[in-house]
Amino acid sequence: MLNLERLRTLDALARHGSVSGAADGLHVTTSAVSQQMAKLEREVGQQLLAKNGRGVRLTDAGQLLADHAARILSQVELAQSDIEAQRGQVVGEVRIGAFPTAARGLLPAALTSLRDDHPELRVRSRELEPEQAIREVIRGGLDLAVVLDWSNKKLPVPGGLAQAHLLDDIPDVAMPADHPLAGRAEVDLEEFADDDWVSWPEGEFCYEWLMFTLRSKGFEPRIAHMAEEHHTQLALIEAGLGVCVTPRLGRGWVPDGVRLVPVRQLMRRHIYAVWRTDADRRPSIRASVAALRRAAGREGASPPHGRTA
């Protein structure tokens, strides 16, 4: 009989394309992955991996079994969901991923609510960018992810995932207090064509959105500085080193030397939760989505954080 954990290892290899990637995804060592695959090859009596340069690739037999493994693991997930649903209790473990501002602005309230309302549920959380979080949900590394897209740039969401809208987040332009536009009630993005910009790191979804949006306004932005955390971006703004777009979700304290001005052409970030449809009936998923919606309702009802013009 095929061992489920070894099939999970094979599935991880097929998804990640390398032993090290599978090990990272499964949170085990590379030697553990190699051992599991060696045992699986003995069980099926065929070679499943072949050397490919310094790495490995799946043989035809390996790919065939990997395709079956993906379907088997999906059925196991569905069976677990049905059992949980029949029992009707919010127990076990749920793994949640969220992009940084949602991890800061939504998760503390949502996780506290889950802990208080469902003490037998163990919750684990991770901070991940939206694209990575979606990949983790698809492969089974996460049960639920909080992701985002923008009103003018959508995040591709593959089939097989369910979604629940949480809130719309409105960003502002952050600028030094002595900026010529700091006293305005509203601004247009094209008015900052001659400014230096502080941006998210290259390759992130929000960086791609920023470049797409500013170019659509008719200018090529000068990206002078890149920083992952919004607090770091605002510190650079306070030092007079540029301007940036900063969301309101999870914003917290704003330095005295920074002014926040709304954009006349309203921009929105759509924040939503995603999970696998085969896990849709799990009480733990439903309870987690409900907790996130309550946290989003409180956040959405709050006034904008920080000082505005």
mmCIF file of C-alpha atoms in Angstrom:
data_model
loop_
_atom_site.group_PDB
_atom_site.id
_atom_site.type_symbol
_atom_site.label_atom_id
_atom_site.label_comp_id
_atom_site.label_asym_id
_atom_site.label_seq_id
_atom_site.Cartn_x
_atom_site.Cartn_y
_atom_site.Cartn_z
ATOM 1 C CA MET A 1 0.000 0.000 0.000
ATOM 2 C CA LEU A 2 1.272 3.471 -0.889
ATOM 3 C CA ASN A 3 2.330 5.592 2.063
ATOM 4 C CA LEU A 4 0.496 8.931 2.245
ATOM 5 C CA GLU A 5 3.452 10.911 3.595
ATOM 6 C CA ARG A 6 5.667 9.623 0.792
ATOM 7 C CA LEU A 7 3.040 10.647 -1.747
ATOM 8 C CA ARG A 8 2.997 14.079 -0.100
ATOM 9 C CA THR A 9 6.772 14.243 -0.534
ATOM 10 C CA LEU A 10 6.469 13.298 -4.201
ATOM 11 C CA ASP A 11 3.757 15.928 -4.674
ATOM 12 C CA ALA A 12 6.024 18.564 -3.101
ATOM 13 C CA LEU A 13 8.863 17.555 -5.429
ATOM 14 C CA ALA A 14 6.583 17.869 -8.443
ATOM 15 C CA ARG A 15 5.364 21.291 -7.324
ATOM 16 C CA HIS A 16 8.711 22.768 -6.284
ATOM 17 C CA GLY A 17 10.929 21.112 -8.871
ATOM 18 C CA SER A 18 13.816 20.358 -6.515
ATOM 19 C CA VAL A 19 14.691 18.402 -3.383
ATOM 20 C CA SER A 20 15.619 21.578 -1.508
ATOM 21 C CA GLY A 21 12.375 23.283 -2.536
ATOM 22 C CA ALA A 22 10.334 20.271 -1.432
ATOM 23 C CA ALA A 23 12.220 20.191 1.877
ATOM 24 C CA ASP A 24 11.526 23.883 2.500
ATOM 25 C CA GLY A 25 7.866 23.450 1.612
ATOM 26 C CA LEU A 26 7.450 20.455 3.903
ATOM 27 C CA HIS A 27 9.614 21.960 6.691
ATOM 28 C CA VAL A 28 11.927 18.938 6.712
ATOM 29 C CA THR A 29 15.558 18.304 5.773
ATOM 30 C CA THR A 30 16.712 17.448 2.269
ATOM 31 C CA SER A 31 17.945 14.076 3.547
ATOM 32 C CA ALA A 32 14.423 13.331 4.844
ATOM 33 C CA VAL A 33 13.011 14.040 1.374
ATOM 34 C CA SER A 34 15.626 11.778 -0.244
ATOM 35 C CA GLN A 35 14.912 8.988 2.235
ATOM 36 C CA GLN A 36 11.152 9.194 1.653
ATOM 37 C CA MET A 37 11.635 9.061 -2.107
ATOM 38 C CA ALA A 38 13.998 6.083 -1.862
ATOM 39 C CA LYS A 39 11.386 4.204 0.186
ATOM 40 C CA LEU A 40 8.652 5.140 -2.296
ATOM 41 C CA GLU A 41 10.743 3.846 -5.214
ATOM 42 C CA ARG A 42 11.165 0.536 -3.399
ATOM 43 C CA GLU A 43 7.420 0.373 -2.749
ATOM 44 C CA VAL A 44 6.441 0.896 -6.390
ATOM 45 C CA GLY A 45 9.428 -0.978 -7.855
ATOM 46 C CA GLN A 46 10.261 1.788 -10.334
ATOM 47 C CA GLN A 47 12.662 4.695 -10.582
ATOM 48 C CA LEU A 48 10.787 7.939 -9.865
ATOM 49 C CA LEU A 49 13.682 10.425 -9.936
ATOM 50 C CA ALA A 50 16.556 10.882 -12.383
ATOM 51 C CA LYS A 51 19.585 13.169 -12.147
ATOM 52 C CA ASN A 52 19.268 16.439 -14.051
ATOM 53 C CA GLY A 53 22.526 18.362 -13.857
ATOM 54 C CA ARG A 54 23.037 19.133 -10.170
ATOM 55 C CA GLY A 55 19.384 18.521 -9.431
ATOM 56 C CA VAL A 56 16.762 15.890 -10.157
ATOM 57 C CA ARG A 57 13.729 15.492 -12.376
ATOM 58 C CA LEU A 58 10.745 13.197 -12.288
ATOM 59 C CA THR A 59 10.847 10.194 -14.591
ATOM 60 C CA ASP A 60 7.755 9.325 -16.632
ATOM 61 C CA ALA A 61 6.727 6.935 -13.854
ATOM 62 C CA GLY A 62 7.418 9.628 -11.272
ATOM 63 C CA GLN A 63 5.246 12.172 -13.096
ATOM 64 C CA LEU A 64 2.459 9.629 -13.508
ATOM 65 C CA LEU A 65 2.486 8.827 -9.798
ATOM 66 C CA ALA A 66 2.770 12.546 -8.913
ATOM 67 C CA ASP A 67 -0.418 13.245 -10.878
ATOM 68 C CA HIS A 68 -2.203 10.527 -8.904
ATOM 69 C CA ALA A 69 -0.677 11.837 -5.661
ATOM 70 C CA ALA A 70 -2.143 15.309 -6.232
ATOM 71 C CA ARG A 71 -5.611 13.829 -6.690
ATOM 72 C CA ILE A 72 -5.222 11.492 -3.706
ATOM 73 C CA LEU A 73 -4.129 14.326 -1.404
ATOM 74 C CA SER A 74 -7.055 16.444 -2.589
ATOM 75 C CA GLN A 75 -9.429 13.589 -1.752
ATOM 76 C CA VAL A 76 -7.832 13.231 1.682
ATOM 77 C CA GLU A 77 -8.375 16.958 2.260
ATOM 78 C CA LEU A 78 -11.991 16.571 1.191
ATOM 79 C CA ALA A 79 -12.463 13.603 3.524
ATOM 80 C CA GLN A 80 -11.000 15.553 6.432
ATOM 81 C CA SER A 81 -13.322 18.446 5.619
ATOM 82 C CA ASP A 82 -16.351 16.181 5.574
ATOM 83 C CA ILE A 83 -15.401 14.568 8.890
ATOM 84 C CA GLU A 84 -14.848 17.960 10.512
ATOM 85 C CA ALA A 85 -18.115 19.243 9.066
ATOM 86 C CA GLN A 86 -20.056 16.232 10.367
ATOM 87 C CA ARG A 87 -18.532 16.642 13.813
ATOM 88 C CA GLY A 88 -19.303 20.365 13.628
ATOM 89 C CA GLN A 89 -16.518 21.342 16.022
ATOM 90 C CA VAL A 90 -13.813 23.935 15.443
ATOM 91 C CA VAL A 91 -10.781 21.878 16.478
ATOM 92 C CA GLY A 92 -7.438 20.775 15.097
ATOM 93 C CA GLU A 93 -5.052 23.133 13.337
ATOM 94 C CA VAL A 94 -5.436 25.910 10.777
ATOM 95 C CA ARG A 95 -2.479 27.579 9.035
ATOM 96 C CA ILE A 96 -2.976 31.170 7.902
ATOM 97 C CA GLY A 97 -0.754 33.369 5.751
ATOM 98 C CA ALA A 98 -1.116 37.126 5.249
ATOM 99 C CA PHE A 99 0.763 39.909 3.478
ATOM 100 C CA PRO A 100 2.566 42.309 5.859
ATOM 101 C CA THR A 101 -0.038 45.047 6.404
ATOM 102 C CA ALA A 102 -2.813 42.478 6.855
ATOM 103 C CA ALA A 103 -0.609 40.517 9.251
ATOM 104 C CA ARG A 104 -0.271 43.717 11.266
ATOM 105 C CA GLY A 105 -3.736 45.198 10.766
ATOM 106 C CA LEU A 106 -6.021 42.130 10.796
ATOM 107 C CA LEU A 107 -4.340 39.062 12.258
ATOM 108 C CA PRO A 108 -3.913 40.194 15.898
ATOM 109 C CA ALA A 109 -7.643 40.808 16.352
ATOM 110 C CA ALA A 110 -8.677 37.770 14.292
ATOM 111 C CA LEU A 111 -6.318 35.358 16.056
ATOM 112 C CA THR A 112 -7.324 36.654 19.475
ATOM 113 C CA SER A 113 -10.969 36.094 18.569
ATOM 114 C CA LEU A 114 -10.245 32.529 17.428
ATOM 115 C CA ARG A 115 -8.300 31.788 20.604
ATOM 116 C CA ASP A 116 -11.130 33.074 22.809
ATOM 117 C CA ASP A 117 -14.019 31.510 20.863
ATOM 118 C CA HIS A 118 -12.378 28.200 19.897
ATOM 119 C CA PRO A 119 -9.754 27.247 22.497
ATOM 120 C CA GLU A 120 -9.280 23.753 21.010
ATOM 121 C CA LEU A 121 -8.239 25.195 17.638
ATOM 122 C CA ARG A 122 -4.510 25.650 17.125
ATOM 123 C CA VAL A 123 -3.699 28.537 14.765
ATOM 124 C CA ARG A 124 -0.335 29.054 13.079
ATOM 125 C CA SER A 125 0.348 32.183 11.031
ATOM 126 C CA ARG A 126 3.012 33.318 8.573
ATOM 127 C CA GLU A 127 3.739 36.609 6.809
ATOM 128 C CA LEU A 128 3.892 36.080 3.039
ATOM 129 C CA GLU A 129 3.450 38.122 -0.114
ATOM 130 C CA PRO A 130 0.158 37.413 -1.954
ATOM 131 C CA GLU A 131 1.564 35.347 -4.836
ATOM 132 C CA GLN A 132 3.603 33.157 -2.503
ATOM 133 C CA ALA A 133 0.660 32.741 -0.126
ATOM 134 C CA ILE A 134 -1.599 31.562 -2.947
ATOM 135 C CA ARG A 135 1.016 29.020 -4.037
ATOM 136 C CA GLU A 136 1.206 27.749 -0.465
ATOM 137 C CA VAL A 137 -2.582 27.360 -0.295
ATOM 138 C CA ILE A 138 -2.628 25.434 -3.577
ATOM 139 C CA ARG A 139 0.130 23.039 -2.528
ATOM 140 C CA GLY A 140 -1.290 22.556 0.980
ATOM 141 C CA GLY A 141 1.304 24.461 2.998
ATOM 142 C CA LEU A 142 -1.396 26.897 4.139
ATOM 143 C CA ASP A 143 -5.083 26.373 4.800
ATOM 144 C CA LEU A 144 -6.053 30.023 4.331
ATOM 145 C CA ALA A 145 -4.382 33.156 2.981
ATOM 146 C CA VAL A 146 -5.191 36.854 3.200
ATOM 147 C CA VAL A 147 -4.212 38.458 -0.110
ATOM 148 C CA LEU A 148 -4.833 41.671 -2.033
ATOM 149 C CA ASP A 149 -5.180 43.215 -5.427
ATOM 150 C CA TRP A 150 -5.808 46.754 -6.646
ATOM 151 C CA SER A 151 -8.834 48.279 -8.320
ATOM 152 C CA ASN A 152 -6.809 48.776 -11.519
ATOM 153 C CA LYS A 153 -4.610 45.630 -11.327
ATOM 154 C CA LYS A 154 -6.009 42.238 -10.370
ATOM 155 C CA LEU A 155 -4.082 39.411 -8.748
ATOM 156 C CA PRO A 156 -4.419 36.172 -10.754
ATOM 157 C CA VAL A 157 -6.211 33.581 -8.619
ATOM 158 C CA PRO A 158 -6.121 30.014 -10.017
ATOM 159 C CA GLY A 159 -9.161 27.777 -10.165
ATOM 160 C CA GLY A 160 -9.948 25.524 -7.244
ATOM 161 C CA LEU A 161 -9.805 28.355 -4.701
ATOM 162 C CA ALA A 162 -12.727 29.931 -2.853
ATOM 163 C CA GLN A 163 -12.689 33.630 -1.936
ATOM 164 C CA ALA A 164 -14.262 35.900 0.685
ATOM 165 C CA HIS A 165 -14.022 39.691 0.519
ATOM 166 C CA LEU A 166 -12.820 41.264 3.776
ATOM 167 C CA LEU A 167 -12.490 45.009 3.154
ATOM 168 C CA ASP A 168 -11.372 47.701 0.724
ATOM 169 C CA ASP A 169 -8.309 49.657 1.825
ATOM 170 C CA ILE A 170 -7.754 53.234 0.640
ATOM 171 C CA PRO A 171 -4.130 54.428 0.350
ATOM 172 C CA ASP A 172 -2.809 57.992 0.578
ATOM 173 C CA VAL A 173 0.296 59.724 -0.715
ATOM 174 C CA ALA A 174 2.885 60.279 2.004
ATOM 175 C CA MET A 175 5.224 63.257 1.613
ATOM 176 C CA PRO A 176 7.540 65.366 3.766
ATOM 177 C CA ALA A 177 5.792 68.030 5.855
ATOM 178 C CA ASP A 178 7.523 70.804 3.865
ATOM 179 C CA HIS A 179 6.530 69.408 0.453
ATOM 180 C CA PRO A 180 4.765 72.018 -1.753
ATOM 181 C CA LEU A 181 1.645 69.811 -1.903
ATOM 182 C CA ALA A 182 1.545 68.924 1.812
ATOM 183 C CA GLY A 183 -1.219 71.441 2.531
ATOM 184 C CA ARG A 184 -3.572 70.201 -0.182
ATOM 185 C CA ALA A 185 -6.861 68.423 0.557
ATOM 186 C CA GLU A 186 -6.365 66.079 -2.435
ATOM 187 C CA VAL A 187 -3.643 65.381 -4.980
ATOM 188 C CA ASP A 188 -3.239 63.754 -8.370
ATOM 189 C CA LEU A 189 -0.457 61.214 -8.817
ATOM 190 C CA GLU A 190 0.871 62.953 -11.913
ATOM 191 C CA GLU A 191 1.699 65.991 -9.761
ATOM 192 C CA PHE A 192 4.607 63.940 -8.350
ATOM 193 C CA ALA A 193 6.241 63.246 -11.721
ATOM 194 C CA ASP A 194 9.349 65.210 -10.714
ATOM 195 C CA ASP A 195 9.676 63.674 -7.228
ATOM 196 C CA ASP A 196 11.810 60.772 -6.117
ATOM 197 C CA TRP A 197 9.722 57.779 -5.049
ATOM 198 C CA VAL A 198 10.045 55.295 -2.211
ATOM 199 C CA SER A 199 8.698 51.908 -3.295
ATOM 200 C CA TRP A 200 8.169 48.328 -2.280
ATOM 201 C CA PRO A 201 11.003 46.017 -3.444
ATOM 202 C CA GLU A 202 11.165 45.112 -7.105
ATOM 203 C CA GLY A 203 9.302 41.917 -7.970
ATOM 204 C CA GLU A 204 6.566 42.332 -5.366
ATOM 205 C CA PHE A 205 2.974 42.648 -6.538
ATOM 206 C CA CYS A 206 2.606 46.163 -5.056
ATOM 207 C CA TYR A 207 5.803 47.313 -6.802
ATOM 208 C CA GLU A 208 4.395 46.082 -10.114
ATOM 209 C CA TRP A 209 1.131 47.896 -9.353
ATOM 210 C CA LEU A 210 2.942 51.151 -8.512
ATOM 211 C CA MET A 211 4.975 51.126 -11.730
ATOM 212 C CA PHE A 212 1.909 50.235 -13.813
ATOM 213 C CA THR A 213 -0.184 52.979 -12.199
ATOM 214 C CA LEU A 214 2.381 55.776 -12.391
ATOM 215 C CA ARG A 215 3.281 54.938 -15.985
ATOM 216 C CA SER A 216 -0.423 55.067 -16.844
ATOM 217 C CA LYS A 217 -0.333 58.679 -15.573
ATOM 218 C CA GLY A 218 2.154 59.520 -18.305
ATOM 219 C CA PHE A 219 5.511 59.514 -16.531
ATOM 220 C CA GLU A 220 8.335 57.147 -15.642
ATOM 221 C CA PRO A 221 8.808 57.263 -11.849
ATOM 222 C CA ARG A 222 12.252 57.741 -10.363
ATOM 223 C CA ILE A 223 12.465 54.969 -7.775
ATOM 224 C CA ALA A 224 15.155 56.240 -5.423
ATOM 225 C CA HIS A 225 14.644 53.908 -2.463
ATOM 226 C CA MET A 226 13.023 50.522 -1.847
ATOM 227 C CA ALA A 227 11.832 49.228 1.519
ATOM 228 C CA GLU A 228 9.668 46.277 2.528
ATOM 229 C CA GLU A 229 8.090 47.794 5.641
ATOM 230 C CA HIS A 230 5.819 50.833 5.500
ATOM 231 C CA HIS A 231 7.370 52.183 8.710
ATOM 232 C CA THR A 232 10.755 52.210 6.960
ATOM 233 C CA GLN A 233 9.231 53.926 3.943
ATOM 234 C CA LEU A 234 7.712 56.623 6.160
ATOM 235 C CA ALA A 235 11.054 57.157 7.915
ATOM 236 C CA LEU A 236 12.627 57.804 4.508
ATOM 237 C CA ILE A 237 9.808 60.220 3.673
ATOM 238 C CA GLU A 238 10.318 62.109 6.931
ATOM 239 C CA ALA A 239 13.987 62.495 6.013
ATOM 240 C CA GLY A 240 12.922 64.260 2.823
ATOM 241 C CA LEU A 241 14.039 61.472 0.507
ATOM 242 C CA GLY A 242 10.909 61.148 -1.624
ATOM 243 C CA VAL A 243 7.188 60.376 -1.626
ATOM 244 C CA CYS A 244 5.282 57.087 -1.502
ATOM 245 C CA VAL A 245 1.842 55.535 -1.648
ATOM 246 C CA THR A 246 0.944 54.216 1.800
ATOM 247 C CA PRO A 247 -2.143 52.122 2.639
ATOM 248 C CA ARG A 248 -4.285 52.814 5.711
ATOM 249 C CA LEU A 249 -4.613 49.184 6.835
ATOM 250 C CA GLY A 250 -2.161 48.469 9.632
ATOM 251 C CA ARG A 251 -0.568 51.885 9.254
ATOM 252 C CA GLY A 252 -0.236 52.787 12.917
ATOM 253 C CA TRP A 253 1.874 55.730 14.020
ATOM 254 C CA VAL A 254 3.000 58.261 11.399
ATOM 255 C CA PRO A 255 6.124 60.420 11.990
ATOM 256 C CA ASP A 256 5.556 64.102 12.733
ATOM 257 C CA GLY A 257 7.508 65.109 9.651
ATOM 258 C CA VAL A 258 5.193 63.218 7.268
ATOM 259 C CA ARG A 259 1.929 64.439 5.745
ATOM 260 C CA LEU A 260 -0.718 62.114 4.272
ATOM 261 C CA VAL A 261 -2.911 63.433 1.459
ATOM 262 C CA PRO A 262 -5.733 61.471 -0.225
ATOM 263 C CA VAL A 263 -5.597 60.858 -3.973
ATOM 264 C CA ARG A 264 -8.308 62.563 -6.002
ATOM 265 C CA GLN A 265 -8.730 59.554 -8.315
ATOM 266 C CA LEU A 266 -9.791 57.094 -5.621
ATOM 267 C CA MET A 267 -7.555 54.009 -5.448
ATOM 268 C CA ARG A 268 -8.548 50.904 -3.541
ATOM 269 C CA ARG A 269 -6.796 47.749 -2.405
ATOM 270 C CA HIS A 270 -9.200 44.801 -2.300
ATOM 271 C CA ILE A 271 -8.373 42.568 0.690
ATOM 272 C CA TYR A 272 -9.776 39.042 0.641
ATOM 273 C CA ALA A 273 -9.255 35.547 1.997
ATOM 274 C CA VAL A 274 -8.660 32.493 -0.195
ATOM 275 C CA TRP A 275 -8.722 28.763 0.566
ATOM 276 C CA ARG A 276 -9.035 25.513 -1.339
ATOM 277 C CA THR A 277 -12.564 24.646 -2.374
ATOM 278 C CA ASP A 278 -12.036 21.059 -1.234
ATOM 279 C CA ALA A 279 -11.627 22.451 2.309
ATOM 280 C CA ASP A 280 -14.739 24.637 2.094
ATOM 281 C CA ARG A 281 -16.772 22.638 4.637
ATOM 282 C CA ARG A 282 -14.123 22.636 7.371
ATOM 283 C CA PRO A 283 -15.492 24.423 10.458
ATOM 284 C CA SER A 284 -12.000 25.745 11.197
ATOM 285 C CA ILE A 285 -11.886 27.498 7.801
ATOM 286 C CA ARG A 286 -15.346 28.994 8.278
ATOM 287 C CA ALA A 287 -14.501 30.154 11.794
ATOM 288 C CA SER A 288 -11.239 31.720 10.576
ATOM 289 C CA VAL A 289 -12.960 33.589 7.743
ATOM 290 C CA ALA A 290 -15.614 34.847 10.168
ATOM 291 C CA ALA A 291 -12.913 36.074 12.576
ATOM 292 C CA LEU A 292 -11.101 37.859 9.749
ATOM 293 C CA ARG A 293 -14.340 39.513 8.643
ATOM 294 C CA ARG A 294 -14.996 40.773 12.168
ATOM 295 C CA ALA A 295 -11.454 42.143 12.366
ATOM 296 C CA ALA A 296 -11.869 43.761 8.958
ATOM 297 C CA GLY A 297 -15.152 45.329 10.048
ATOM 298 C CA ARG A 298 -13.479 46.944 13.025
ATOM 299 C CA GLU A 299 -10.563 48.122 10.907
ATOM 300 C CA GLY A 300 -12.840 49.408 8.166
ATOM 301 C CA ALA A 301 -14.922 51.353 10.663
ATOM 302 C CA SER A 302 -11.854 53.132 12.059
ATOM 303 C CA PRO A 303 -10.819 56.616 10.865
ATOM 304 C CA PRO A 304 -7.634 56.890 8.776
ATOM 305 C CA HIS A 305 -4.519 56.328 10.888
ATOM 306 C CA GLY A 306 -1.950 59.068 11.229
ATOM 307 C CA ARG A 307 -1.832 62.737 10.378
ATOM 308 C CA THR A 308 -3.436 64.039 7.209
ATOM 309 C CA ALA A 309 -3.195 67.482 5.693
#
